[in-house]
Tab-separated table of C-alpha atoms and ligand atoms in Angstrom:
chain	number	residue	atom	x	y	z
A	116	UNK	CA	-0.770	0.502	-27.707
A	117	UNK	CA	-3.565	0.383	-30.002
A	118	UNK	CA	-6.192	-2.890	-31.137
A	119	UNK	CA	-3.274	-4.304	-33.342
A	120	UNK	CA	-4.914	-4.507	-36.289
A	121	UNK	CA	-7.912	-6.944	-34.886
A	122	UNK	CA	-5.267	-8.812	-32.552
A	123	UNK	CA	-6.634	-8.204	-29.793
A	124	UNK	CA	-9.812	-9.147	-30.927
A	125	UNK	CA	-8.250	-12.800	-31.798
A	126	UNK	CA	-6.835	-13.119	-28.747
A	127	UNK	CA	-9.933	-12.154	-26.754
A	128	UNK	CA	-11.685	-14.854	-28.659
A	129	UNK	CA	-9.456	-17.437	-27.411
A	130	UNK	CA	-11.275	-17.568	-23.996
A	131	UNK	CA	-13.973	-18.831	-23.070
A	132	UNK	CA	-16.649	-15.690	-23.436
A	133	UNK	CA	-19.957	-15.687	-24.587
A	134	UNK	CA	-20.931	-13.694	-27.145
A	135	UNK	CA	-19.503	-11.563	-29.976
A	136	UNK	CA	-16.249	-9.233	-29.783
A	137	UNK	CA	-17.277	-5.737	-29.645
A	138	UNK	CA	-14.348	-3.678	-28.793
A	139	UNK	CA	-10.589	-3.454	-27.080
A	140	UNK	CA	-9.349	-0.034	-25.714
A	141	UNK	CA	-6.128	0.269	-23.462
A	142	UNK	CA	-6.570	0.683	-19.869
A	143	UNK	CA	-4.744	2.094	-16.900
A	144	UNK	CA	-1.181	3.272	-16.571
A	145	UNK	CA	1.034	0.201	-15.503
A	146	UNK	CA	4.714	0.403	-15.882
A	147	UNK	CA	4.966	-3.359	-17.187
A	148	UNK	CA	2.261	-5.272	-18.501
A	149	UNK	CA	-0.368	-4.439	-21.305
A	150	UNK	CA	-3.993	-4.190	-20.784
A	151	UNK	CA	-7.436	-3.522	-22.777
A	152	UNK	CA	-10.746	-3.343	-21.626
A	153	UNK	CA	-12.861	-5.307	-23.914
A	154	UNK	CA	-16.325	-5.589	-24.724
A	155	UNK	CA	-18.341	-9.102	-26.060
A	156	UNK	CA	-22.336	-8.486	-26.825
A	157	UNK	CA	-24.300	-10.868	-25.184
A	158	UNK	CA	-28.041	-10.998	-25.507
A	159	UNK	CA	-29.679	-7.501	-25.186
A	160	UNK	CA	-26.487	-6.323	-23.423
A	161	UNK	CA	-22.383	-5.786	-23.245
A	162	UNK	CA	-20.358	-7.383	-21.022
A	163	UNK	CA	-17.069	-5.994	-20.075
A	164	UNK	CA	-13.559	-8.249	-19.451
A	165	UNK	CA	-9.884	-6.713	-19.061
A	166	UNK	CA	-7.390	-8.491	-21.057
A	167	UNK	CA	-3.729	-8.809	-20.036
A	168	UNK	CA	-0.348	-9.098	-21.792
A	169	UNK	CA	2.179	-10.374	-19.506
A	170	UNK	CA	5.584	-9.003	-19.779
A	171	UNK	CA	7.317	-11.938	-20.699
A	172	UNK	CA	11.094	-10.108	-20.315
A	173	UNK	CA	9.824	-9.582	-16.425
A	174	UNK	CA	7.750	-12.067	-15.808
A	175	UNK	CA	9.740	-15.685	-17.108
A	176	UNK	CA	7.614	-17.906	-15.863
A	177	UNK	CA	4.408	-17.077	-16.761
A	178	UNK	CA	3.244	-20.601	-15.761
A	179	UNK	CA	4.167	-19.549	-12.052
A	180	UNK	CA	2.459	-16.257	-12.093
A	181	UNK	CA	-0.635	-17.638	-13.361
A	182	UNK	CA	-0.856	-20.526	-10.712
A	183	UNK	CA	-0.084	-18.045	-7.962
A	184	UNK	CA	-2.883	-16.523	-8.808
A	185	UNK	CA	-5.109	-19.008	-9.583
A	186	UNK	CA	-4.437	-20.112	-6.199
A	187	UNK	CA	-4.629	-16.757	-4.528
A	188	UNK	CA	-7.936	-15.649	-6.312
A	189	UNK	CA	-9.374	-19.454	-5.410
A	190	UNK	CA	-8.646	-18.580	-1.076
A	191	UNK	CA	-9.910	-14.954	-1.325
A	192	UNK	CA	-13.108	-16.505	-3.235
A	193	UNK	CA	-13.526	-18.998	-0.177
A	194	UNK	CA	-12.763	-16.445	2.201
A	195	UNK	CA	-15.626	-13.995	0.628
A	196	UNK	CA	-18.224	-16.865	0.827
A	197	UNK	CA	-21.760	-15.806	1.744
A	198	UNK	CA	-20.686	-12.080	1.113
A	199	UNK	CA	-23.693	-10.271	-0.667
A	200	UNK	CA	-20.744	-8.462	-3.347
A	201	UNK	CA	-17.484	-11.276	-3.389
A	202	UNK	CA	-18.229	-11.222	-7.210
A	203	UNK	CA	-16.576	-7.610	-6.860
A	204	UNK	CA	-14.307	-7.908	-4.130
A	205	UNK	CA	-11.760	-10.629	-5.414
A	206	UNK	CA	-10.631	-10.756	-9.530
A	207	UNK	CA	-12.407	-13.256	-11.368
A	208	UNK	CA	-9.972	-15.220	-14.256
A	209	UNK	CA	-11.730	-16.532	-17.180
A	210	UNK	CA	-10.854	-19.624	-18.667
A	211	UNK	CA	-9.632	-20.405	-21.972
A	212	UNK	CA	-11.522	-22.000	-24.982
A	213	UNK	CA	-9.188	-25.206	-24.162
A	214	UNK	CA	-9.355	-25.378	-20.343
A	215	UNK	CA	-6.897	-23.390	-19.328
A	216	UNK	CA	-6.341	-20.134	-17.336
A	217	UNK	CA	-3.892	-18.240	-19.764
A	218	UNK	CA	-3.037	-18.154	-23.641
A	219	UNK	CA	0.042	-18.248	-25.367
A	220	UNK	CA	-0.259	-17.412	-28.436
A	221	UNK	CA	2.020	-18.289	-31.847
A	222	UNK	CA	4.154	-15.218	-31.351
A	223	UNK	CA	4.867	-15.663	-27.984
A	224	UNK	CA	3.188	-13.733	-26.576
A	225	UNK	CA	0.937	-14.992	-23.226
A	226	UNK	CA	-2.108	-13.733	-22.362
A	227	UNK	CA	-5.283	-13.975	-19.726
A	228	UNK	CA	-8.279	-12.365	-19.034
A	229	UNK	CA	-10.313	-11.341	-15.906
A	230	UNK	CA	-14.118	-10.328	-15.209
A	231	UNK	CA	-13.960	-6.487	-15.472
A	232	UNK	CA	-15.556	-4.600	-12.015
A	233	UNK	CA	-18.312	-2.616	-12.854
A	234	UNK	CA	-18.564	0.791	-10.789
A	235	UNK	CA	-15.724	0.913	-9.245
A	236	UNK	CA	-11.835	2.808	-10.009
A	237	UNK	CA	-8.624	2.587	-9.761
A	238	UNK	CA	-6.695	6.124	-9.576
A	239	UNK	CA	-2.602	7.087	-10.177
A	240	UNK	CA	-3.160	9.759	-7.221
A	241	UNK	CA	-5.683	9.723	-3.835
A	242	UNK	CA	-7.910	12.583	-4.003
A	243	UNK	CA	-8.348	12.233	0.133
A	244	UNK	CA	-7.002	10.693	3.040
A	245	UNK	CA	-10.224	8.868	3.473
A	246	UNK	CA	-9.309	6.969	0.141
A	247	UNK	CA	-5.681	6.431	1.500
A	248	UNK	CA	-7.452	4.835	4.293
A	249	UNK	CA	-9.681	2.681	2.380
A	250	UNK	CA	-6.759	1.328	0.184
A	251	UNK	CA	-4.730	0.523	3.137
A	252	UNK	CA	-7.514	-1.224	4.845
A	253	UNK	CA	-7.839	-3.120	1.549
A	254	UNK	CA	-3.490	-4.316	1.905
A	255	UNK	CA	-4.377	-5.143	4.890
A	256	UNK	CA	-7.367	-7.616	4.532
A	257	UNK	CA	-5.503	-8.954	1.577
A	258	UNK	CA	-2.361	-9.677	3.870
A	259	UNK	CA	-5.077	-10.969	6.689
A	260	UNK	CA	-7.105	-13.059	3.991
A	261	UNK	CA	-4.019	-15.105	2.793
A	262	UNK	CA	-2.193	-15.426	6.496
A	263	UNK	CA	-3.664	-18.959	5.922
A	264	UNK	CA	-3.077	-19.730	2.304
A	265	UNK	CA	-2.161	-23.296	2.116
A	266	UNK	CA	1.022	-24.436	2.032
A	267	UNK	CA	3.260	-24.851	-0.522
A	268	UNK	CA	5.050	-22.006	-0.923
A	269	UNK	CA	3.949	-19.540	-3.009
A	270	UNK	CA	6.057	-19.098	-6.469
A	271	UNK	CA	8.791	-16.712	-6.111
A	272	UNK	CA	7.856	-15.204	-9.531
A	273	UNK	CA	10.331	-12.391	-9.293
A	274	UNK	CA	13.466	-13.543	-7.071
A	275	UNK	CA	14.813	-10.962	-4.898
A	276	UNK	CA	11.698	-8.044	-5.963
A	277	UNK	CA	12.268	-6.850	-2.087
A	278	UNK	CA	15.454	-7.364	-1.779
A	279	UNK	CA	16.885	-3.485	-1.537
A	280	UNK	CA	20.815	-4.487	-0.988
A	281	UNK	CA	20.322	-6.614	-4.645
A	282	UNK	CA	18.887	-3.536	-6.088
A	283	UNK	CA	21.943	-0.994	-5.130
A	284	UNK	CA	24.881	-3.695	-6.477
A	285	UNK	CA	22.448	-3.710	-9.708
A	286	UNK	CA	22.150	-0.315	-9.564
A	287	UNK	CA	26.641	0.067	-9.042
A	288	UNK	CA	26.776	-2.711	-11.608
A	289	UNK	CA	24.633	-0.054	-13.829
A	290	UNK	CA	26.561	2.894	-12.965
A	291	UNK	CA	29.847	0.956	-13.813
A	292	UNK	CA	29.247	-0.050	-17.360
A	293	UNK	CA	27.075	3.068	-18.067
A	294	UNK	CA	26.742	2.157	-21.735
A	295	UNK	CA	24.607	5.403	-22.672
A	296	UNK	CA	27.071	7.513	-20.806
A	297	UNK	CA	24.192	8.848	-18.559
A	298	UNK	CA	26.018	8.338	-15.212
A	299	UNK	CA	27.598	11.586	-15.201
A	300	UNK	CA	23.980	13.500	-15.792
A	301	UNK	CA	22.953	11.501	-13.087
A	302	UNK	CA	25.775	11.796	-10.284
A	303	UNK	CA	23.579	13.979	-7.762
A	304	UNK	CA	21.440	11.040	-7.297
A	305	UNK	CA	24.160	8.265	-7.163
A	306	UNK	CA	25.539	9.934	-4.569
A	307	UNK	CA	22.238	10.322	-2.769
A	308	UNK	CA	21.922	6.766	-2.664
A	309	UNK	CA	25.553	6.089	-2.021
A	310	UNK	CA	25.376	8.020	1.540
A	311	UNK	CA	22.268	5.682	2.445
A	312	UNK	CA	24.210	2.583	1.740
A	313	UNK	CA	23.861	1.711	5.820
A	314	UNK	CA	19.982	1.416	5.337
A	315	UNK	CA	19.360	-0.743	2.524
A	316	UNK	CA	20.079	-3.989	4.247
A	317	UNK	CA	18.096	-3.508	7.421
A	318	UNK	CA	14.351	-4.537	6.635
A	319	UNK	CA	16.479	-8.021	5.062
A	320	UNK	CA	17.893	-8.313	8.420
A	321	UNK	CA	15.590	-7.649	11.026
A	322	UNK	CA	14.747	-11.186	11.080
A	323	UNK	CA	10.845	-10.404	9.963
A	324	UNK	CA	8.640	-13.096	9.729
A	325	UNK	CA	7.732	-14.201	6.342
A	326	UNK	CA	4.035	-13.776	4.491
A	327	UNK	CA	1.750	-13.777	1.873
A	328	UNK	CA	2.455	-10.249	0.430
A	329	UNK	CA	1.469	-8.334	-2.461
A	330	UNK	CA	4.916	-6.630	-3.467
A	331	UNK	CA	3.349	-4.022	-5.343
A	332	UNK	CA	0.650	-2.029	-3.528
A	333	UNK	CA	0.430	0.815	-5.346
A	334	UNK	CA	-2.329	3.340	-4.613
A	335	UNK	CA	-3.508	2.759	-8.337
A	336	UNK	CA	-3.355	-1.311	-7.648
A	337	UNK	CA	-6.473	-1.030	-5.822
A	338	UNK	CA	-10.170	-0.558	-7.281
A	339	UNK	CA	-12.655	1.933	-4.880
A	340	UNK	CA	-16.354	1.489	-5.209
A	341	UNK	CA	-17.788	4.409	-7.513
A	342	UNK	CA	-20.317	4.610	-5.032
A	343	UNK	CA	-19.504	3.997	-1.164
A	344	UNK	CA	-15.839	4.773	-1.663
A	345	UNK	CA	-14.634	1.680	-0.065
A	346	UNK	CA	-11.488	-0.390	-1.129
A	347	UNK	CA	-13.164	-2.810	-2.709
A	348	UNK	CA	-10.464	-5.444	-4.502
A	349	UNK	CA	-6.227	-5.602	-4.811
A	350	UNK	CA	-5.583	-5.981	-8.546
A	351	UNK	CA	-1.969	-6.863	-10.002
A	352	UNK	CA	-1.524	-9.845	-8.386
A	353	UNK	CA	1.152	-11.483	-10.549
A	354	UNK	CA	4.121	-10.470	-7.473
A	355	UNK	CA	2.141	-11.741	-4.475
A	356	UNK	CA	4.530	-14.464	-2.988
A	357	UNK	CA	6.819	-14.647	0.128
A	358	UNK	CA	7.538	-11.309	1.580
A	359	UNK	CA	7.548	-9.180	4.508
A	360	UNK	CA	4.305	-7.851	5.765
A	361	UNK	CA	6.748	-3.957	5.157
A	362	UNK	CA	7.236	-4.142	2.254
A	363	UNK	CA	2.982	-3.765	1.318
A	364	UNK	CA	2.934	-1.009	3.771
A	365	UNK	CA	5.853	0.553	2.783
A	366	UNK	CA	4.995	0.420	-1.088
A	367	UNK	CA	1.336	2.010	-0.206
A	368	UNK	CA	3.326	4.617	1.887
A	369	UNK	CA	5.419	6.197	-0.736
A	370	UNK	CA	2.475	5.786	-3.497
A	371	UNK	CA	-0.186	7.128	-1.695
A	372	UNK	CA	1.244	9.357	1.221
A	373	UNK	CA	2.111	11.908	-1.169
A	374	UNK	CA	0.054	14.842	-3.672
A	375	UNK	CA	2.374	14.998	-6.693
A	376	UNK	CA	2.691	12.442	-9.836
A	377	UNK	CA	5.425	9.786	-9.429
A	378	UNK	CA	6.669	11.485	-12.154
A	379	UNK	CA	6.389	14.586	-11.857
A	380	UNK	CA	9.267	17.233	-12.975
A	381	UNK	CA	8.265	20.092	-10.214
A	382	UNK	CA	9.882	18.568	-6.711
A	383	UNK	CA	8.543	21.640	-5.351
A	384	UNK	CA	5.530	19.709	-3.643
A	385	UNK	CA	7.286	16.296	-3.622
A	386	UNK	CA	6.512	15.443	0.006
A	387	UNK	CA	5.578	12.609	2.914
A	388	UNK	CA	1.864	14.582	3.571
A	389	UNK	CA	1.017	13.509	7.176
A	390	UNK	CA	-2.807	13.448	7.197
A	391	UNK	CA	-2.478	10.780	3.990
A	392	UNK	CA	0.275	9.066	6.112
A	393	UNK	CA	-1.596	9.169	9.117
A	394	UNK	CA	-4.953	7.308	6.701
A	395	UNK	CA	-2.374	4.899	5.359
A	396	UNK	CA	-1.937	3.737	8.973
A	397	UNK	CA	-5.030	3.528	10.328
A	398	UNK	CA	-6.678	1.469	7.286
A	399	UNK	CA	-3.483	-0.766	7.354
A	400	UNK	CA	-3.627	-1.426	11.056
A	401	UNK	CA	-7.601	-2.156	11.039
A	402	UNK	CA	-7.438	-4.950	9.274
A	403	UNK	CA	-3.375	-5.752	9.689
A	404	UNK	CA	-3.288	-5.127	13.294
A	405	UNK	CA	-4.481	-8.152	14.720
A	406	UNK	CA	-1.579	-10.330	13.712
A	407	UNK	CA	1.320	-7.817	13.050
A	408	UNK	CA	4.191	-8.663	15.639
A	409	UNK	CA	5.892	-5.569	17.726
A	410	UNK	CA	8.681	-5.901	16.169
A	411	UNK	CA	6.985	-5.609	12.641
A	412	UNK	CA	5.145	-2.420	13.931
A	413	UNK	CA	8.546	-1.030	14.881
A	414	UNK	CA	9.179	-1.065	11.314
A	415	UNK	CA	6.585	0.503	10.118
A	416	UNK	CA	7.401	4.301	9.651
A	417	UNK	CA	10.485	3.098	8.519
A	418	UNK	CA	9.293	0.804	5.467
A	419	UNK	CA	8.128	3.951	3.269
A	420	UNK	CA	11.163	5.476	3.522
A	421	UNK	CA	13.007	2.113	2.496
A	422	UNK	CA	10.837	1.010	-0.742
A	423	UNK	CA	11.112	4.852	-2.274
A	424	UNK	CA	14.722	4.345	-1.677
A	425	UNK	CA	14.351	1.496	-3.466
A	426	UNK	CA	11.870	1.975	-6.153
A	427	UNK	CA	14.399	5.398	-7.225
A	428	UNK	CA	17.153	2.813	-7.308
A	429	UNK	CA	15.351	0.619	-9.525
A	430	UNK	CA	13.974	3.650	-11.414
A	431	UNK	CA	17.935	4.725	-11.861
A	432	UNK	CA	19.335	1.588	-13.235
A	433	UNK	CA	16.826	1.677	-15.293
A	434	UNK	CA	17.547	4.880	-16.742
A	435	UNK	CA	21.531	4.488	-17.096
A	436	UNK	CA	20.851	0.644	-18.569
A	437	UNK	CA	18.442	2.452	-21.532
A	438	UNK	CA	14.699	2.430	-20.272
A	439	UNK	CA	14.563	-1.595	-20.725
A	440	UNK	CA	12.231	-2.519	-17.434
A	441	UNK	CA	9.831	0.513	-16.602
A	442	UNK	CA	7.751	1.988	-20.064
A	443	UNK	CA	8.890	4.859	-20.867
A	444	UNK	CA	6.635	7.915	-22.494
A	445	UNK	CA	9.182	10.620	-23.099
A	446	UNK	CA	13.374	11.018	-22.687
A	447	UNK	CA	14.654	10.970	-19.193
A	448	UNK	CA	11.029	10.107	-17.360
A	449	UNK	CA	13.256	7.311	-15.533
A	450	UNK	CA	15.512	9.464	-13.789
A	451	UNK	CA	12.512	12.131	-13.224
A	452	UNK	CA	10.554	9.124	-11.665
A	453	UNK	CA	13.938	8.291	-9.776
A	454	UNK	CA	14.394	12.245	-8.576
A	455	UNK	CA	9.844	12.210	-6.751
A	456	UNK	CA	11.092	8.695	-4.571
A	457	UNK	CA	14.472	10.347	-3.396
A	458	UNK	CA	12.867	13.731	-2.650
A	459	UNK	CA	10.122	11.565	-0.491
A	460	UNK	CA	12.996	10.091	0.814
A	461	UNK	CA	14.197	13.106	2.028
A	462	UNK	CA	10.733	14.620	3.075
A	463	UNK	CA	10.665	10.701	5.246
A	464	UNK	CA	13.821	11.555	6.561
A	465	UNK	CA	12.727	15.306	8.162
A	466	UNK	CA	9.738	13.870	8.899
A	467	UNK	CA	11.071	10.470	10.858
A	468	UNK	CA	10.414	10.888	14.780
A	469	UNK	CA	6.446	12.611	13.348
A	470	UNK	CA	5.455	9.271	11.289
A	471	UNK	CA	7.193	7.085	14.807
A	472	UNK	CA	4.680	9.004	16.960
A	473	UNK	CA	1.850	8.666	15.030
A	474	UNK	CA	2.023	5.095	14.389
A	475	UNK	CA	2.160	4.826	17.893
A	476	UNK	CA	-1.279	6.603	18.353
A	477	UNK	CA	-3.230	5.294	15.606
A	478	UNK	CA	-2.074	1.294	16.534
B	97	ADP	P1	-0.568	-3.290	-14.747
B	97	ADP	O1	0.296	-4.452	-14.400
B	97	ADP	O2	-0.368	-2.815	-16.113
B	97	ADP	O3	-0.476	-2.205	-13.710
B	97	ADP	P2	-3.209	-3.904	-13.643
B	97	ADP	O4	-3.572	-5.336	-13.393
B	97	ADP	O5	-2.909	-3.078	-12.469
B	97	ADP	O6	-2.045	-3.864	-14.727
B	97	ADP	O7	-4.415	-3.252	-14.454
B	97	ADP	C1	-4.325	-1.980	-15.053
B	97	ADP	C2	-5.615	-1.196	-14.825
B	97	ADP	O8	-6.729	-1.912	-15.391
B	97	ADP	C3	-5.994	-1.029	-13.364
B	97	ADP	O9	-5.391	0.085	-12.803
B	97	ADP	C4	-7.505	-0.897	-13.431
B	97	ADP	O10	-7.869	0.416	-13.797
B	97	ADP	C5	-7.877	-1.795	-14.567
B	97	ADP	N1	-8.297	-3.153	-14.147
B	97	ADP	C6	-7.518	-4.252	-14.043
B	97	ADP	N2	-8.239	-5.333	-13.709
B	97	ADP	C7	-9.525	-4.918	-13.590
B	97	ADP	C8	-10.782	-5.562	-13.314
B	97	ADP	N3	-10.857	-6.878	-13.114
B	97	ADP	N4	-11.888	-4.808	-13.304
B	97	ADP	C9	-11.836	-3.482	-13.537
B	97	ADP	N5	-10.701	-2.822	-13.833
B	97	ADP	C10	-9.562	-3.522	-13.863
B	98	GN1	C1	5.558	-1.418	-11.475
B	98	GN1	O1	3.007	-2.869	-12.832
B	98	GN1	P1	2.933	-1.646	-11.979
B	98	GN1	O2	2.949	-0.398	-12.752
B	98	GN1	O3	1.763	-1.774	-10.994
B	98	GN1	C2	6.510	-2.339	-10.712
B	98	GN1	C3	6.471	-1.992	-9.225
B	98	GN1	C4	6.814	-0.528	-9.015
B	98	GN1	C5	5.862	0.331	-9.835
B	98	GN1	C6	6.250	1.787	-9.754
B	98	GN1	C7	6.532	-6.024	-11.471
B	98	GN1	O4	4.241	-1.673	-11.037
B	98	GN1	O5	7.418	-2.782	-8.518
B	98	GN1	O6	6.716	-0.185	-7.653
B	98	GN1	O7	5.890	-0.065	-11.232
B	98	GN1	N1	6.124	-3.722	-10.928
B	98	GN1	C8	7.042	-4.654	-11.231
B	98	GN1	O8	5.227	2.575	-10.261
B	98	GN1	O9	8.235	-4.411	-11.309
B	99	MG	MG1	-1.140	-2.074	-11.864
């Protein structure tokens, strides 16, 4: 991913920012869409904006998307109102030069651009439990923010993200036409997922109630404040739509409640680590608590163990259909990615009746 040969720069000029172009660098380490950090000179100084490919082959409506979060970033605006910092605690879209809040451009491609946050970062791993906590706390006030989004319905932008039963017949579907013939390299871990069958359908039917979710709360999806350390504001807002309150919780679980790279080679320290568990908890729960039900609490040890089953099913299919949804760096970083989520899975599993109790004393 490099400047394109001064694309980027013509795209960047297609929204409504002051100033002249500067520079365009990549940023950050998503699995799906593109993004730069560019700079515009204005006056005496530079002013920073992130600009954003959208992965058109995941996202097929970027329409939807965008008006999600239009109307998302509009209620957490409102919600911030007469805080001393809301200019850094909620994104910030920029317009285009014609009015609107994303760009398609001649080769297809769509595009839109945010306000960067100054002095703040977002990080692959947590350093500390503290900044566990402080990302969870940050879920959870983003959960507790939109509880009273008005209606309608949100956009389902992807149908079925959550839905972990869809995932394993994709993932069978996968296995059965196998056209790279990697199925048999990978039957250790089709049969790890094949003796969990019972579990993947019982978030989907524990009659949850549905919310304003996230659907990808990854530990890196959230910027902390250089500074202070706090969670400052959710970024990657392009799957928040209708979801269960678990699935947020569950996501942060298995990115955050853990020391080793989600793709990491050495499963040797590939574990559920308690005290970053324990953080992920107790942030979630001070700002989720108040209107989590008991029966969505009951869940709640539970929902890590579920989305890392799921994310290394998605990783999987991924790998045996040829590397077509996550980016790939290097050969076989798929089915790597799919080995750290079933070895948390296990490391869930030994640890089950530990992460029960302490949910129990932190809520
Ligand atoms: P992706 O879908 O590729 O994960 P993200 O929206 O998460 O894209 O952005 C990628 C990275 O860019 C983030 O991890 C963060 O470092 C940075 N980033 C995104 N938006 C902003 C912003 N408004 N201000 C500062 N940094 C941002
Ligand atoms: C993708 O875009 P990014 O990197 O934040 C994926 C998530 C996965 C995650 C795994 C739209 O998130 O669902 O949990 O990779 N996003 C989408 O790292 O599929
Ligand atoms: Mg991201």
């Amino acid at each position: 991913m490099n400047n394109e040969g001064g694309g980027i720069a013509t795209i960047a000029r297609q929204f409504a920012i002051d100033g002249e172009f500067r520079s365009a660098a990549p940023r950050g380490s998503g699995h799906i869409n593109d993004t730069w950090l560019v700079t515009f000179a204005q006056s005496a100084t530079e002013k920073r904006y992130i600009l954003q490919r959208i992965n058109r082959s995941v996202f097929k409506d970027p329409a939807a998307v965008m008006e999600n979060i239009r109307r998302v970033t509009s209620h957490l605006r409102e919600k911030l109102a007469g805080h001393p910092d809301r200019e850094r605690r909620v994104l910030t879209l920029v317009p285009t030069r014609d009015g609107g809040w994303w760009h398609a451009a001649p080769d297809g491609s769509c595009w839109r651009a945010y306000v960067f946050i100054e002095g703040a970062s977002a990080r692959d791993l947590p350093e500390s439990p503290e900044q566990v906590f402080e990302a969870a706390k940050a879920f959870g006030q983003f959960q507790a923010r939109l509880a009273d989004l008005p209606l309608p319905r949100l956009h389902d932008t992807i149908p079925d993200f959550h839905n972990t039963p869809k995932r394993l017949a994709a993932l069978k579907e996968a296995v059965r036409l196998d056209p790279l013939n990697r199925a048999a390299g990978a039957a250790r871990e089709i049969r790890f997922v094949l003796a969990r069958e019972n579990m993947v359908g019982l978030l989907v039917g524990a009659g949850l109630p549905e919310r304003v979710t996230h659907n990808d709360t990854k530990f890196n999806n959230v910027l902390l404040d250089d500074v202070t350390g706090e969670g400052l504001c959710v970024l990657d807002l392009e799957t928040v739509m209708p979801g269960l309150a678990l699935y947020d919780f569950g996501d942060l679980v298995r990115s955050a409640a853990t020391v080793a790279p989600e793709d990491s080679r050495d499963l040797s320290n590939v574990r559920l680590d308690m005290p970053r568990f324990e953080a992920a908890a107790r942030g979630y729960l001070a700002a989720a608590g108040s209107f989590l039900t008991r029966e969505e609490r009951r869940w709640l040890a539970f929902s890590g163990k579920l989305i890392a089953l799921e994310l290394g099913v998605r990783f999987l299919t991924d790998y045996l259909s040829g590397d077509a949804y996550f980016k790939v760096h290097r050969e076989g970083q798929n089915l790597d990615r799919c080995r750290v989520q079933f070895r948390l899975v296990e490391s869930m599993e030994q640890q089950e009746e530990a992460m029960h109790r302490c949910v129990e004393r932190v809520g």
